[in-house]
Amino acid sequence: MTTPTQASGRCHCGAVRFVARFPSRFVAHCHCASCRRAHGAAFVTWAGFKSDQVAVTAGAEHLAAHESSPQTFRRFCRQCGTKLFFESARWPGETHVVLAAFDEPVDRAPQGHAFAAEHVDWLPFELPKS
Ligand SMILES: [Zn+2]
Ligand SMILES: [Zn+2]
């Protein structure tokens, strides 16, 4: 059995499909208020890649972007609304991909929590000790 070198994923309706080539740079849970509201979720788990390692393999014409903060783009399928990608001038050259959108495992488990202090109080959660 060979070690996978990439993982594919898709939006909820399947119109947009992508492949991310390993290695990822990180996988982490983000508790920031912006991710929370944009995704309608307590937190969002992201897999970060260099942008040239992420390729949209189908449905690129269905991708739309919401500029959620200046020079920060959240890309989503305009047919079903699934948010898939995050790109920001704060992390130049990186594309962060929603881990839940993958159909196949990525190359690492989540390593930590970003913006942990912003976590919702209705999520059972203990601040990681640093
Ligand atoms: Zn879709
Ligand atoms: Zn966030």
PDB file of C-alpha atoms and ligand atoms in Angstrom:
ATOM      1  CA  MET A   1       0.000   0.000   0.000  1.00  0.00           C
ATOM      2  CA  THR A   2       1.351   3.386  -0.941  1.00  0.00           C
ATOM      3  CA  THR A   3       1.134   6.441   1.243  1.00  0.00           C
ATOM      4  CA  PRO A   4      -1.416   8.902  -0.105  1.00  0.00           C
ATOM      5  CA  THR A   5       0.103  12.074  -1.511  1.00  0.00           C
ATOM      6  CA  GLN A   6      -3.092  14.093  -1.718  1.00  0.00           C
ATOM      7  CA  ALA A   7      -6.725  14.205  -0.642  1.00  0.00           C
ATOM      8  CA  SER A   8      -9.800  15.249  -2.562  1.00  0.00           C
ATOM      9  CA  GLY A   9     -12.955  16.930  -1.379  1.00  0.00           C
ATOM     10  CA  ARG A  10     -16.094  18.700  -2.489  1.00  0.00           C
ATOM     11  CA  CYS A  11     -18.909  21.003  -1.531  1.00  0.00           C
ATOM     12  CA  HIS A  12     -22.248  19.680  -0.326  1.00  0.00           C
ATOM     13  CA  CYS A  13     -23.875  19.585  -3.779  1.00  0.00           C
ATOM     14  CA  GLY A  14     -20.729  18.231  -5.438  1.00  0.00           C
ATOM     15  CA  ALA A  15     -20.490  20.938  -8.102  1.00  0.00           C
ATOM     16  CA  VAL A  16     -17.125  22.150  -6.757  1.00  0.00           C
ATOM     17  CA  ARG A  17     -14.400  19.533  -6.348  1.00  0.00           C
ATOM     18  CA  PHE A  18     -10.815  20.002  -5.308  1.00  0.00           C
ATOM     19  CA  VAL A  19      -7.589  18.178  -4.590  1.00  0.00           C
ATOM     20  CA  ALA A  20      -5.019  19.229  -1.979  1.00  0.00           C
ATOM     21  CA  ARG A  21      -1.505  17.883  -2.349  1.00  0.00           C
ATOM     22  CA  PHE A  22       0.473  16.996   0.793  1.00  0.00           C
ATOM     23  CA  PRO A  23       2.223  18.046   2.909  1.00  0.00           C
ATOM     24  CA  SER A  24      -0.247  20.286   4.685  1.00  0.00           C
ATOM     25  CA  ARG A  25       1.220  23.126   6.747  1.00  0.00           C
ATOM     26  CA  PHE A  26      -1.139  22.659   9.692  1.00  0.00           C
ATOM     27  CA  VAL A  27      -4.520  21.379  10.760  1.00  0.00           C
ATOM     28  CA  ALA A  28      -6.187  23.326  13.560  1.00  0.00           C
ATOM     29  CA  HIS A  29      -9.531  24.270  15.033  1.00  0.00           C
ATOM     30  CA  CYS A  30     -10.371  27.971  14.714  1.00  0.00           C
ATOM     31  CA  HIS A  31     -12.668  29.489  17.317  1.00  0.00           C
ATOM     32  CA  CYS A  32     -12.603  33.049  15.968  1.00  0.00           C
ATOM     33  CA  ALA A  33     -15.902  34.901  15.816  1.00  0.00           C
ATOM     34  CA  SER A  34     -15.551  35.375  12.065  1.00  0.00           C
ATOM     35  CA  CYS A  35     -15.251  31.659  11.265  1.00  0.00           C
ATOM     36  CA  ARG A  36     -18.025  30.900  13.715  1.00  0.00           C
ATOM     37  CA  ARG A  37     -20.477  33.257  12.056  1.00  0.00           C
ATOM     38  CA  ALA A  38     -19.420  32.542   8.470  1.00  0.00           C
ATOM     39  CA  HIS A  39     -19.867  28.805   8.912  1.00  0.00           C
ATOM     40  CA  GLY A  40     -22.696  28.782  11.432  1.00  0.00           C
ATOM     41  CA  ALA A  41     -20.658  26.509  13.663  1.00  0.00           C
ATOM     42  CA  ALA A  42     -19.054  26.532  17.106  1.00  0.00           C
ATOM     43  CA  PHE A  43     -15.639  26.352  15.458  1.00  0.00           C
ATOM     44  CA  VAL A  44     -14.133  25.461  12.091  1.00  0.00           C
ATOM     45  CA  THR A  45     -11.327  22.976  11.530  1.00  0.00           C
ATOM     46  CA  TRP A  46      -8.916  24.096   8.821  1.00  0.00           C
ATOM     47  CA  ALA A  47      -6.185  22.338   6.894  1.00  0.00           C
ATOM     48  CA  GLY A  48      -3.634  24.855   5.644  1.00  0.00           C
ATOM     49  CA  PHE A  49      -1.715  24.367   2.393  1.00  0.00           C
ATOM     50  CA  LYS A  50       0.472  26.426   0.131  1.00  0.00           C
ATOM     51  CA  SER A  51      -1.973  27.769  -2.421  1.00  0.00           C
ATOM     52  CA  ASP A  52      -0.264  26.046  -5.350  1.00  0.00           C
ATOM     53  CA  GLN A  53      -0.940  22.685  -3.660  1.00  0.00           C
ATOM     54  CA  VAL A  54      -4.705  23.211  -3.823  1.00  0.00           C
ATOM     55  CA  ALA A  55      -6.404  22.728  -7.190  1.00  0.00           C
ATOM     56  CA  VAL A  56     -10.072  23.085  -8.034  1.00  0.00           C
ATOM     57  CA  THR A  57     -10.728  20.097 -10.286  1.00  0.00           C
ATOM     58  CA  ALA A  58     -14.385  20.770 -11.129  1.00  0.00           C
ATOM     59  CA  GLY A  59     -16.890  23.570 -10.861  1.00  0.00           C
ATOM     60  CA  ALA A  60     -14.503  26.512 -10.556  1.00  0.00           C
ATOM     61  CA  GLU A  61     -17.197  28.587 -12.244  1.00  0.00           C
ATOM     62  CA  HIS A  62     -19.474  27.934  -9.249  1.00  0.00           C
ATOM     63  CA  LEU A  63     -17.002  29.386  -6.731  1.00  0.00           C
ATOM     64  CA  ALA A  64     -17.812  32.778  -5.316  1.00  0.00           C
ATOM     65  CA  ALA A  65     -15.936  34.792  -2.710  1.00  0.00           C
ATOM     66  CA  HIS A  66     -17.029  36.777   0.309  1.00  0.00           C
ATOM     67  CA  GLU A  67     -14.486  39.317   1.540  1.00  0.00           C
ATOM     68  CA  SER A  68     -15.099  38.790   5.248  1.00  0.00           C
ATOM     69  CA  SER A  69     -12.389  41.227   6.348  1.00  0.00           C
ATOM     70  CA  PRO A  70     -10.172  43.440   4.194  1.00  0.00           C
ATOM     71  CA  GLN A  71      -8.152  41.180   1.863  1.00  0.00           C
ATOM     72  CA  THR A  72      -9.616  38.073   3.487  1.00  0.00           C
ATOM     73  CA  PHE A  73     -11.662  35.892   1.175  1.00  0.00           C
ATOM     74  CA  ARG A  74     -13.946  33.010   2.054  1.00  0.00           C
ATOM     75  CA  ARG A  75     -14.735  31.040  -1.084  1.00  0.00           C
ATOM     76  CA  PHE A  76     -17.952  29.089  -1.361  1.00  0.00           C
ATOM     77  CA  CYS A  77     -20.094  27.181  -3.831  1.00  0.00           C
ATOM     78  CA  ARG A  78     -22.785  29.495  -5.104  1.00  0.00           C
ATOM     79  CA  GLN A  79     -25.079  26.530  -5.809  1.00  0.00           C
ATOM     80  CA  CYS A  80     -25.192  25.075  -2.296  1.00  0.00           C
ATOM     81  CA  GLY A  81     -23.445  27.683  -0.148  1.00  0.00           C
ATOM     82  CA  THR A  82     -20.759  25.385   1.252  1.00  0.00           C
ATOM     83  CA  LYS A  83     -17.709  27.351   2.359  1.00  0.00           C
ATOM     84  CA  LEU A  84     -14.567  25.588   1.196  1.00  0.00           C
ATOM     85  CA  PHE A  85     -11.550  27.883   1.127  1.00  0.00           C
ATOM     86  CA  PHE A  86     -10.053  30.769   3.094  1.00  0.00           C
ATOM     87  CA  GLU A  87      -7.322  33.054   1.786  1.00  0.00           C
ATOM     88  CA  SER A  88      -6.021  36.139   3.536  1.00  0.00           C
ATOM     89  CA  ALA A  89      -3.263  38.694   3.181  1.00  0.00           C
ATOM     90  CA  ARG A  90      -2.456  37.735   6.793  1.00  0.00           C
ATOM     91  CA  TRP A  91      -1.279  34.329   5.516  1.00  0.00           C
ATOM     92  CA  PRO A  92       0.082  35.171   2.072  1.00  0.00           C
ATOM     93  CA  GLY A  93       0.433  32.265  -0.332  1.00  0.00           C
ATOM     94  CA  GLU A  94      -1.681  29.938   1.800  1.00  0.00           C
ATOM     95  CA  THR A  95      -5.081  28.413   1.167  1.00  0.00           C
ATOM     96  CA  HIS A  96      -6.904  27.081   4.185  1.00  0.00           C
ATOM     97  CA  VAL A  97      -9.359  24.315   3.336  1.00  0.00           C
ATOM     98  CA  VAL A  98     -12.306  23.275   5.501  1.00  0.00           C
ATOM     99  CA  LEU A  99     -11.322  19.863   6.853  1.00  0.00           C
ATOM    100  CA  ALA A 100     -14.933  18.660   6.834  1.00  0.00           C
ATOM    101  CA  ALA A 101     -15.075  19.142   3.042  1.00  0.00           C
ATOM    102  CA  PHE A 102     -12.507  16.398   2.414  1.00  0.00           C
ATOM    103  CA  ASP A 103     -13.642  12.943   1.301  1.00  0.00           C
ATOM    104  CA  GLU A 104     -10.261  11.441   2.137  1.00  0.00           C
ATOM    105  CA  PRO A 105      -7.969  11.782   5.150  1.00  0.00           C
ATOM    106  CA  VAL A 106      -5.346  14.483   5.176  1.00  0.00           C
ATOM    107  CA  ASP A 107      -1.771  13.898   6.285  1.00  0.00           C
ATOM    108  CA  ARG A 108      -2.107  14.888   9.932  1.00  0.00           C
ATOM    109  CA  ALA A 109      -4.548  15.133  12.807  1.00  0.00           C
ATOM    110  CA  PRO A 110      -5.606  18.516  14.191  1.00  0.00           C
ATOM    111  CA  GLN A 111      -2.739  19.885  16.254  1.00  0.00           C
ATOM    112  CA  GLY A 112      -4.285  22.711  18.173  1.00  0.00           C
ATOM    113  CA  HIS A 113      -6.738  25.530  18.646  1.00  0.00           C
ATOM    114  CA  ALA A 114      -6.548  29.037  17.202  1.00  0.00           C
ATOM    115  CA  PHE A 115      -8.320  31.932  18.924  1.00  0.00           C
ATOM    116  CA  ALA A 116      -9.206  29.527  21.725  1.00  0.00           C
ATOM    117  CA  ALA A 117     -10.045  32.421  24.012  1.00  0.00           C
ATOM    118  CA  GLU A 118     -12.945  33.351  21.690  1.00  0.00           C
ATOM    119  CA  HIS A 119     -14.630  29.967  22.007  1.00  0.00           C
ATOM    120  CA  VAL A 120     -18.381  29.931  22.611  1.00  0.00           C
ATOM    121  CA  ASP A 121     -19.473  29.216  26.132  1.00  0.00           C
ATOM    122  CA  TRP A 122     -21.988  26.617  24.911  1.00  0.00           C
ATOM    123  CA  LEU A 123     -19.212  24.355  23.692  1.00  0.00           C
ATOM    124  CA  PRO A 124     -17.760  22.075  26.355  1.00  0.00           C
ATOM    125  CA  PHE A 125     -14.179  23.162  26.024  1.00  0.00           C
ATOM    126  CA  GLU A 126     -11.136  23.627  28.192  1.00  0.00           C
ATOM    127  CA  LEU A 127      -8.528  26.133  27.154  1.00  0.00           C
ATOM    128  CA  PRO A 128      -5.419  24.237  26.096  1.00  0.00           C
ATOM    129  CA  LYS A 129      -2.606  24.670  28.600  1.00  0.00           C
ATOM    130  CA  SER A 130       0.339  26.454  27.089  1.00  0.00           C
TER     131      SER A 130
HETATM  132 ZN    ZN B   1     -22.031  23.090  -4.081  1.00  0.00          ZN
HETATM  133 ZN    ZN B   2     -11.220  31.691  12.283  1.00  0.00          ZN
END
